[in-house]
Amino acid sequence: MALAITFGDWISEIENWVFAVLALVMVYSALRVVTSKNVVHAALFLVITLGGSAAMFVLLASEFVAWTVVLVYLGAVIILILFGVMITRAPLGFETRLSHPVRVQVGAALASGALFVLIGGAMLDAFGDDPLPAASATRAEEIGQSLFERFVIPFEVVSFVLLAALIGGIVLARQDPTVEEEEVLS
Amino acid sequence: MIINQFLILGAALFSIGVYGVLARRNAVLVLLSVELMLAAVNINLVAFDRYLQDSIAGGQIFALFVITVAAAEVGIGLAIVLLIFRNRKSANVDELDLMKL
């Protein structure tokens, strides 16, 4: 599968420069997420990767999804994970036992490398150098129209999923009072 | 821009996430790696939405649903990790062998 587009042609577009820089930053910080010896550093590198994905959505003219990622992931999920790290008293400093032994890591690297070659090869074979058509940014109005007309049943179902997750999270994480505490309370 | 640059980036992030799930020992870090995989899937969905010029923006809507479910998953996942930590005094996935004969 020979690509008709050369790297020189590709990199001469300004938005591909933006893409290349963002992609390098994202892949580097994703690698740091899975190799960092410090749990808090791993969570903060995940912030960089997810921020990069929000920038990719802007590049793909999907602003509503980009701001949703910023609000939900960077705003809520990372805070939740940092609280989880603190509450489970996971080792906060540098810790060598956060990953499996080296032979498991080598096996995992081989497996994920093979997966990358497979997926990447299949994508190159299927799409080659098909250009993305020029598009103006999707407005939030279009997303809202589509969400509340065509996708209204999945929308309701997902609200139920969120309710179940809310109740389930509270039930799971609630600490049952000990016998002495119950005597004090009663 | 060609579509494959986004698809290859998504494949790279997904593979890194798979590596994290396989190689990490701490349950919180396994959850972080799952988040990486979900972010890679979102990039692919939005790239295909742009590629196919969907009139109802199905790819973007699907990405929004993935984000919502991922938020619920993190909440439940952290609650489970917290419960395991409380009972076993450890959040390492290889020490959770209660169901192993």
Short mmCIF file of C-alpha atoms in Angstrom, two decimals:
data_model
loop_
_atom_site.label_atom_id
_atom_site.label_comp_id
_atom_site.label_asym_id
_atom_site.label_seq_id
_atom_site.Cartn_x
_atom_site.Cartn_y
_atom_site.Cartn_z
CA MET A 1 0.00 0.00 0.00
CA ALA A 2 1.92 3.01 -1.25
CA LEU A 3 0.73 6.36 0.02
CA ALA A 4 0.39 8.96 -2.73
CA ILE A 5 1.03 11.80 -0.29
CA THR A 6 4.64 12.46 0.74
CA PHE A 7 5.67 13.56 4.22
CA GLY A 8 6.88 16.89 2.82
CA ASP A 9 3.48 17.66 1.32
CA TRP A 10 1.77 16.57 4.50
CA ILE A 11 3.86 18.65 6.89
CA SER A 12 3.59 21.77 4.71
CA GLU A 13 0.00 22.31 5.88
CA ILE A 14 -0.09 24.43 9.02
CA GLU A 15 -2.79 22.39 10.76
CA ASN A 16 -0.66 19.26 10.32
CA TRP A 17 2.12 21.05 12.23
CA VAL A 18 -0.36 21.60 15.07
CA PHE A 19 -1.40 17.97 14.81
CA ALA A 20 2.19 16.67 14.88
CA VAL A 21 3.15 18.69 17.96
CA LEU A 22 -0.04 17.72 19.81
CA ALA A 23 0.30 14.05 18.85
CA LEU A 24 3.91 13.88 20.07
CA VAL A 25 2.96 15.50 23.38
CA MET A 26 -0.04 13.16 23.77
CA VAL A 27 1.91 9.97 23.02
CA TYR A 28 4.78 11.01 25.33
CA SER A 29 2.48 11.81 28.24
CA ALA A 30 0.44 8.63 27.60
CA LEU A 31 3.68 6.66 27.88
CA ARG A 32 4.44 8.47 31.13
CA VAL A 33 0.94 7.57 32.43
CA VAL A 34 1.68 3.86 32.05
CA THR A 35 5.33 3.97 33.18
CA SER A 36 5.45 6.67 35.87
CA LYS A 37 6.58 5.48 39.30
CA ASN A 38 4.37 8.03 41.05
CA VAL A 39 0.57 7.70 41.10
CA VAL A 40 -0.08 11.46 41.24
CA HIS A 41 2.33 12.10 38.35
CA ALA A 42 0.52 9.43 36.30
CA ALA A 43 -2.83 11.16 36.95
CA LEU A 44 -1.39 14.56 36.01
CA PHE A 45 0.12 13.18 32.78
CA LEU A 46 -3.34 11.80 31.99
CA VAL A 47 -4.57 15.42 32.24
CA ILE A 48 -2.10 16.39 29.48
CA THR A 49 -3.17 13.48 27.26
CA LEU A 50 -6.87 14.24 27.67
CA GLY A 51 -6.27 17.97 27.13
CA GLY A 52 -4.49 17.01 23.92
CA SER A 53 -7.49 14.94 22.88
CA ALA A 54 -9.72 18.00 23.48
CA ALA A 55 -7.40 19.98 21.19
CA MET A 56 -7.70 17.20 18.59
CA PHE A 57 -11.49 17.58 18.73
CA VAL A 58 -11.11 21.32 18.05
CA LEU A 59 -8.86 20.41 15.10
CA LEU A 60 -11.64 18.07 13.88
CA ALA A 61 -14.18 20.94 14.12
CA SER A 62 -16.08 19.33 17.01
CA GLU A 63 -16.05 22.07 19.60
CA PHE A 64 -18.91 20.81 21.75
CA VAL A 65 -17.20 17.45 22.30
CA ALA A 66 -13.92 19.27 23.06
CA TRP A 67 -15.48 21.40 25.80
CA THR A 68 -17.34 18.39 27.19
CA VAL A 69 -14.01 16.57 27.51
CA VAL A 70 -12.52 19.57 29.29
CA LEU A 71 -15.49 19.83 31.69
CA VAL A 72 -16.07 16.14 32.42
CA TYR A 73 -12.58 14.67 32.22
CA LEU A 74 -10.27 17.49 33.28
CA GLY A 75 -12.83 18.95 35.68
CA ALA A 76 -14.44 15.94 37.31
CA VAL A 77 -12.81 12.62 36.53
CA ILE A 78 -9.24 13.68 37.35
CA ILE A 79 -10.38 15.24 40.64
CA LEU A 80 -12.21 11.98 41.44
CA ILE A 81 -9.09 9.94 40.64
CA LEU A 82 -6.87 12.19 42.77
CA PHE A 83 -9.34 11.83 45.65
CA GLY A 84 -9.33 8.07 45.07
CA VAL A 85 -5.53 8.05 45.25
CA MET A 86 -5.62 9.95 48.52
CA ILE A 87 -8.45 7.94 50.10
CA THR A 88 -6.97 4.54 49.26
CA ARG A 89 -3.69 5.85 50.67
CA ALA A 90 -1.94 4.55 47.59
CA PRO A 91 1.80 5.13 47.91
CA LEU A 92 2.14 8.82 47.11
CA GLY A 93 5.91 9.02 46.79
CA PHE A 94 8.10 7.15 44.35
CA GLU A 95 7.25 3.48 44.46
CA THR A 96 8.80 0.65 42.51
CA ARG A 97 6.02 -1.89 43.06
CA LEU A 98 3.33 -0.09 41.04
CA SER A 99 3.92 -2.30 37.99
CA HIS A 100 4.25 -6.04 37.50
CA PRO A 101 7.75 -7.58 37.27
CA VAL A 102 9.88 -6.88 34.20
CA ARG A 103 9.06 -10.10 32.36
CA VAL A 104 5.32 -9.27 32.54
CA GLN A 105 6.10 -5.74 31.31
CA VAL A 106 8.06 -7.14 28.33
CA GLY A 107 5.18 -9.45 27.46
CA ALA A 108 2.68 -6.60 27.77
CA ALA A 109 4.88 -4.38 25.56
CA LEU A 110 5.10 -7.12 22.91
CA ALA A 111 1.34 -7.70 23.00
CA SER A 112 0.42 -4.02 22.78
CA GLY A 113 3.06 -3.41 20.09
CA ALA A 114 1.59 -6.24 18.01
CA LEU A 115 -1.88 -4.74 18.57
CA PHE A 116 -0.64 -1.34 17.37
CA VAL A 117 0.91 -2.86 14.23
CA LEU A 118 -2.30 -4.77 13.52
CA ILE A 119 -4.67 -1.82 14.00
CA GLY A 120 -2.35 0.66 12.26
CA GLY A 121 -1.78 -1.68 9.32
CA ALA A 122 -5.49 -2.31 8.93
CA MET A 123 -6.24 1.44 9.04
CA LEU A 124 -3.52 2.23 6.48
CA ASP A 125 -4.77 -0.56 4.25
CA ALA A 126 -8.39 0.55 4.51
CA PHE A 127 -8.09 4.35 4.30
CA GLY A 128 -4.67 5.05 2.74
CA ASP A 129 -4.36 8.82 2.39
CA ASP A 130 -8.04 9.70 2.08
CA PRO A 131 -8.31 13.42 2.90
CA LEU A 132 -10.73 14.71 5.51
CA PRO A 133 -13.32 16.88 3.77
CA ALA A 134 -13.28 20.54 4.70
CA ALA A 135 -15.99 21.26 7.26
CA SER A 136 -17.16 24.18 9.34
CA ALA A 137 -17.40 23.66 13.07
CA THR A 138 -20.40 21.63 14.26
CA ARG A 139 -22.53 24.02 16.26
CA ALA A 140 -23.92 23.02 19.66
CA GLU A 141 -27.39 23.65 18.19
CA GLU A 142 -26.93 20.79 15.68
CA ILE A 143 -25.67 18.47 18.42
CA GLY A 144 -28.67 19.38 20.58
CA GLN A 145 -31.18 18.87 17.77
CA SER A 146 -29.71 15.47 16.97
CA LEU A 147 -29.42 14.46 20.63
CA PHE A 148 -33.04 15.31 21.53
CA GLU A 149 -34.64 14.04 18.31
CA ARG A 150 -32.79 11.09 16.89
CA PHE A 151 -30.94 9.97 20.06
CA VAL A 152 -33.48 10.80 22.78
CA ILE A 153 -33.95 7.19 23.98
CA PRO A 154 -30.20 6.53 24.41
CA PHE A 155 -30.06 9.89 26.19
CA GLU A 156 -32.70 8.79 28.71
CA VAL A 157 -31.01 5.40 29.14
CA VAL A 158 -27.66 7.02 29.84
CA SER A 159 -29.27 9.26 32.46
CA PHE A 160 -30.50 6.11 34.17
CA VAL A 161 -26.97 4.65 33.98
CA LEU A 162 -25.66 7.78 35.71
CA LEU A 163 -28.31 7.49 38.44
CA ALA A 164 -27.42 3.83 38.99
CA ALA A 165 -23.71 4.72 39.13
CA LEU A 166 -24.44 7.49 41.65
CA ILE A 167 -26.41 5.22 43.99
CA GLY A 168 -24.01 2.32 43.47
CA GLY A 169 -21.00 4.48 44.24
CA ILE A 170 -22.55 5.74 47.47
CA VAL A 171 -23.61 2.24 48.58
CA LEU A 172 -20.21 0.73 47.78
CA ALA A 173 -18.03 3.43 49.31
CA ARG A 174 -20.15 4.07 52.44
CA GLN A 175 -18.35 2.89 55.53
CA ASP A 176 -20.58 0.87 57.84
CA PRO A 177 -20.36 2.23 61.40
CA THR A 178 -18.60 -0.01 63.90
CA VAL A 179 -20.41 -1.35 66.99
CA GLU A 180 -19.05 1.40 69.26
CA GLU A 181 -20.03 4.12 66.80
CA GLU A 182 -23.56 2.71 66.56
CA GLU A 183 -23.86 2.82 70.34
CA VAL A 184 -22.78 6.46 70.32
CA LEU A 185 -25.26 7.27 67.56
CA SER A 186 -28.24 5.58 69.20
CA MET B 1 -5.36 16.61 6.87
CA ILE B 2 -5.82 12.94 6.06
CA ILE B 3 -8.03 10.69 8.19
CA ASN B 4 -5.29 8.19 8.91
CA GLN B 5 -3.25 10.56 11.06
CA PHE B 6 -6.08 10.56 13.60
CA LEU B 7 -6.70 6.82 13.30
CA ILE B 8 -3.01 5.99 13.82
CA LEU B 9 -2.88 8.33 16.83
CA GLY B 10 -5.95 6.58 18.21
CA ALA B 11 -4.33 3.18 17.63
CA ALA B 12 -1.14 4.33 19.41
CA LEU B 13 -3.04 5.66 22.45
CA PHE B 14 -5.19 2.52 22.59
CA SER B 15 -2.11 0.26 22.50
CA ILE B 16 -0.45 2.29 25.25
CA GLY B 17 -3.64 1.87 27.29
CA VAL B 18 -3.59 -1.89 26.70
CA TYR B 19 0.04 -1.97 27.85
CA GLY B 20 -0.96 -0.09 31.01
CA VAL B 21 -3.82 -2.47 31.80
CA LEU B 22 -1.53 -5.49 31.35
CA ALA B 23 1.60 -4.16 33.07
CA ARG B 24 0.25 -2.09 35.98
CA ARG B 25 -0.20 -3.62 39.40
CA ASN B 26 -2.02 -0.85 41.24
CA ALA B 27 -5.79 -0.86 40.57
CA VAL B 28 -6.03 2.96 40.37
CA LEU B 29 -3.37 2.96 37.63
CA VAL B 30 -5.27 0.24 35.74
CA LEU B 31 -8.30 2.57 35.79
CA LEU B 32 -6.14 5.40 34.41
CA SER B 33 -5.05 3.14 31.53
CA VAL B 34 -8.69 2.31 30.76
CA GLU B 35 -9.34 6.07 30.53
CA LEU B 36 -6.52 6.29 27.96
CA MET B 37 -8.18 3.59 25.85
CA LEU B 38 -11.54 5.39 26.01
CA ALA B 39 -9.91 8.68 24.92
CA ALA B 40 -8.38 6.88 21.91
CA VAL B 41 -11.80 5.52 20.94
CA ASN B 42 -13.30 9.02 21.19
CA ILE B 43 -10.68 10.40 18.79
CA ASN B 44 -11.55 7.67 16.28
CA LEU B 45 -15.30 8.30 16.60
CA VAL B 46 -15.00 12.05 16.00
CA ALA B 47 -12.54 11.52 13.11
CA PHE B 48 -14.99 9.17 11.39
CA ASP B 49 -17.83 11.63 12.03
CA ARG B 50 -15.84 14.31 10.19
CA TYR B 51 -14.81 11.87 7.43
CA LEU B 52 -18.36 10.67 6.71
CA GLN B 53 -19.96 14.15 7.07
CA ASP B 54 -22.80 12.64 9.08
CA SER B 55 -25.89 14.87 8.91
CA ILE B 56 -27.01 13.95 12.45
CA ALA B 57 -23.45 14.09 13.88
CA GLY B 58 -23.70 10.48 15.09
CA GLY B 59 -19.99 10.13 15.81
CA GLN B 60 -19.91 13.17 18.05
CA ILE B 61 -23.05 12.08 19.90
CA PHE B 62 -21.53 8.63 20.39
CA ALA B 63 -18.35 10.24 21.76
CA LEU B 64 -20.49 12.20 24.24
CA PHE B 65 -22.16 8.97 25.38
CA VAL B 66 -18.74 7.33 25.78
CA ILE B 67 -17.62 10.26 27.94
CA THR B 68 -20.74 9.94 30.11
CA VAL B 69 -20.36 6.19 30.59
CA ALA B 70 -16.64 6.66 31.31
CA ALA B 71 -17.50 9.11 34.09
CA ALA B 72 -19.91 6.58 35.62
CA GLU B 73 -17.30 3.84 35.23
CA VAL B 74 -14.64 5.85 37.08
CA GLY B 75 -17.05 6.55 39.94
CA ILE B 76 -18.03 2.91 40.36
CA GLY B 77 -14.48 1.67 39.73
CA LEU B 78 -12.98 3.89 42.39
CA ALA B 79 -15.71 2.88 44.86
CA ILE B 80 -14.87 -0.79 44.24
CA VAL B 81 -11.12 -0.13 44.61
CA LEU B 82 -11.83 1.73 47.85
CA LEU B 83 -13.88 -1.21 49.16
CA ILE B 84 -11.18 -3.72 48.19
CA PHE B 85 -8.55 -1.55 49.86
CA ARG B 86 -10.63 -1.40 53.03
CA ASN B 87 -11.08 -5.18 53.17
CA ARG B 88 -7.68 -6.39 51.94
CA LYS B 89 -5.40 -3.45 52.94
CA SER B 90 -4.04 -3.49 49.38
CA ALA B 91 -5.06 -2.16 45.98
CA ASN B 92 -2.81 -4.46 43.94
CA VAL B 93 -4.62 -6.48 41.31
CA ASP B 94 -2.36 -9.54 41.67
CA GLU B 95 -3.17 -9.90 45.37
CA LEU B 96 -6.92 -10.16 44.73
CA ASP B 97 -7.01 -13.97 44.53
CA LEU B 98 -9.95 -14.74 46.83
CA MET B 99 -11.80 -16.54 44.00
CA LYS B 100 -8.76 -18.55 42.94
CA LEU B 101 -8.90 -22.23 43.90
#
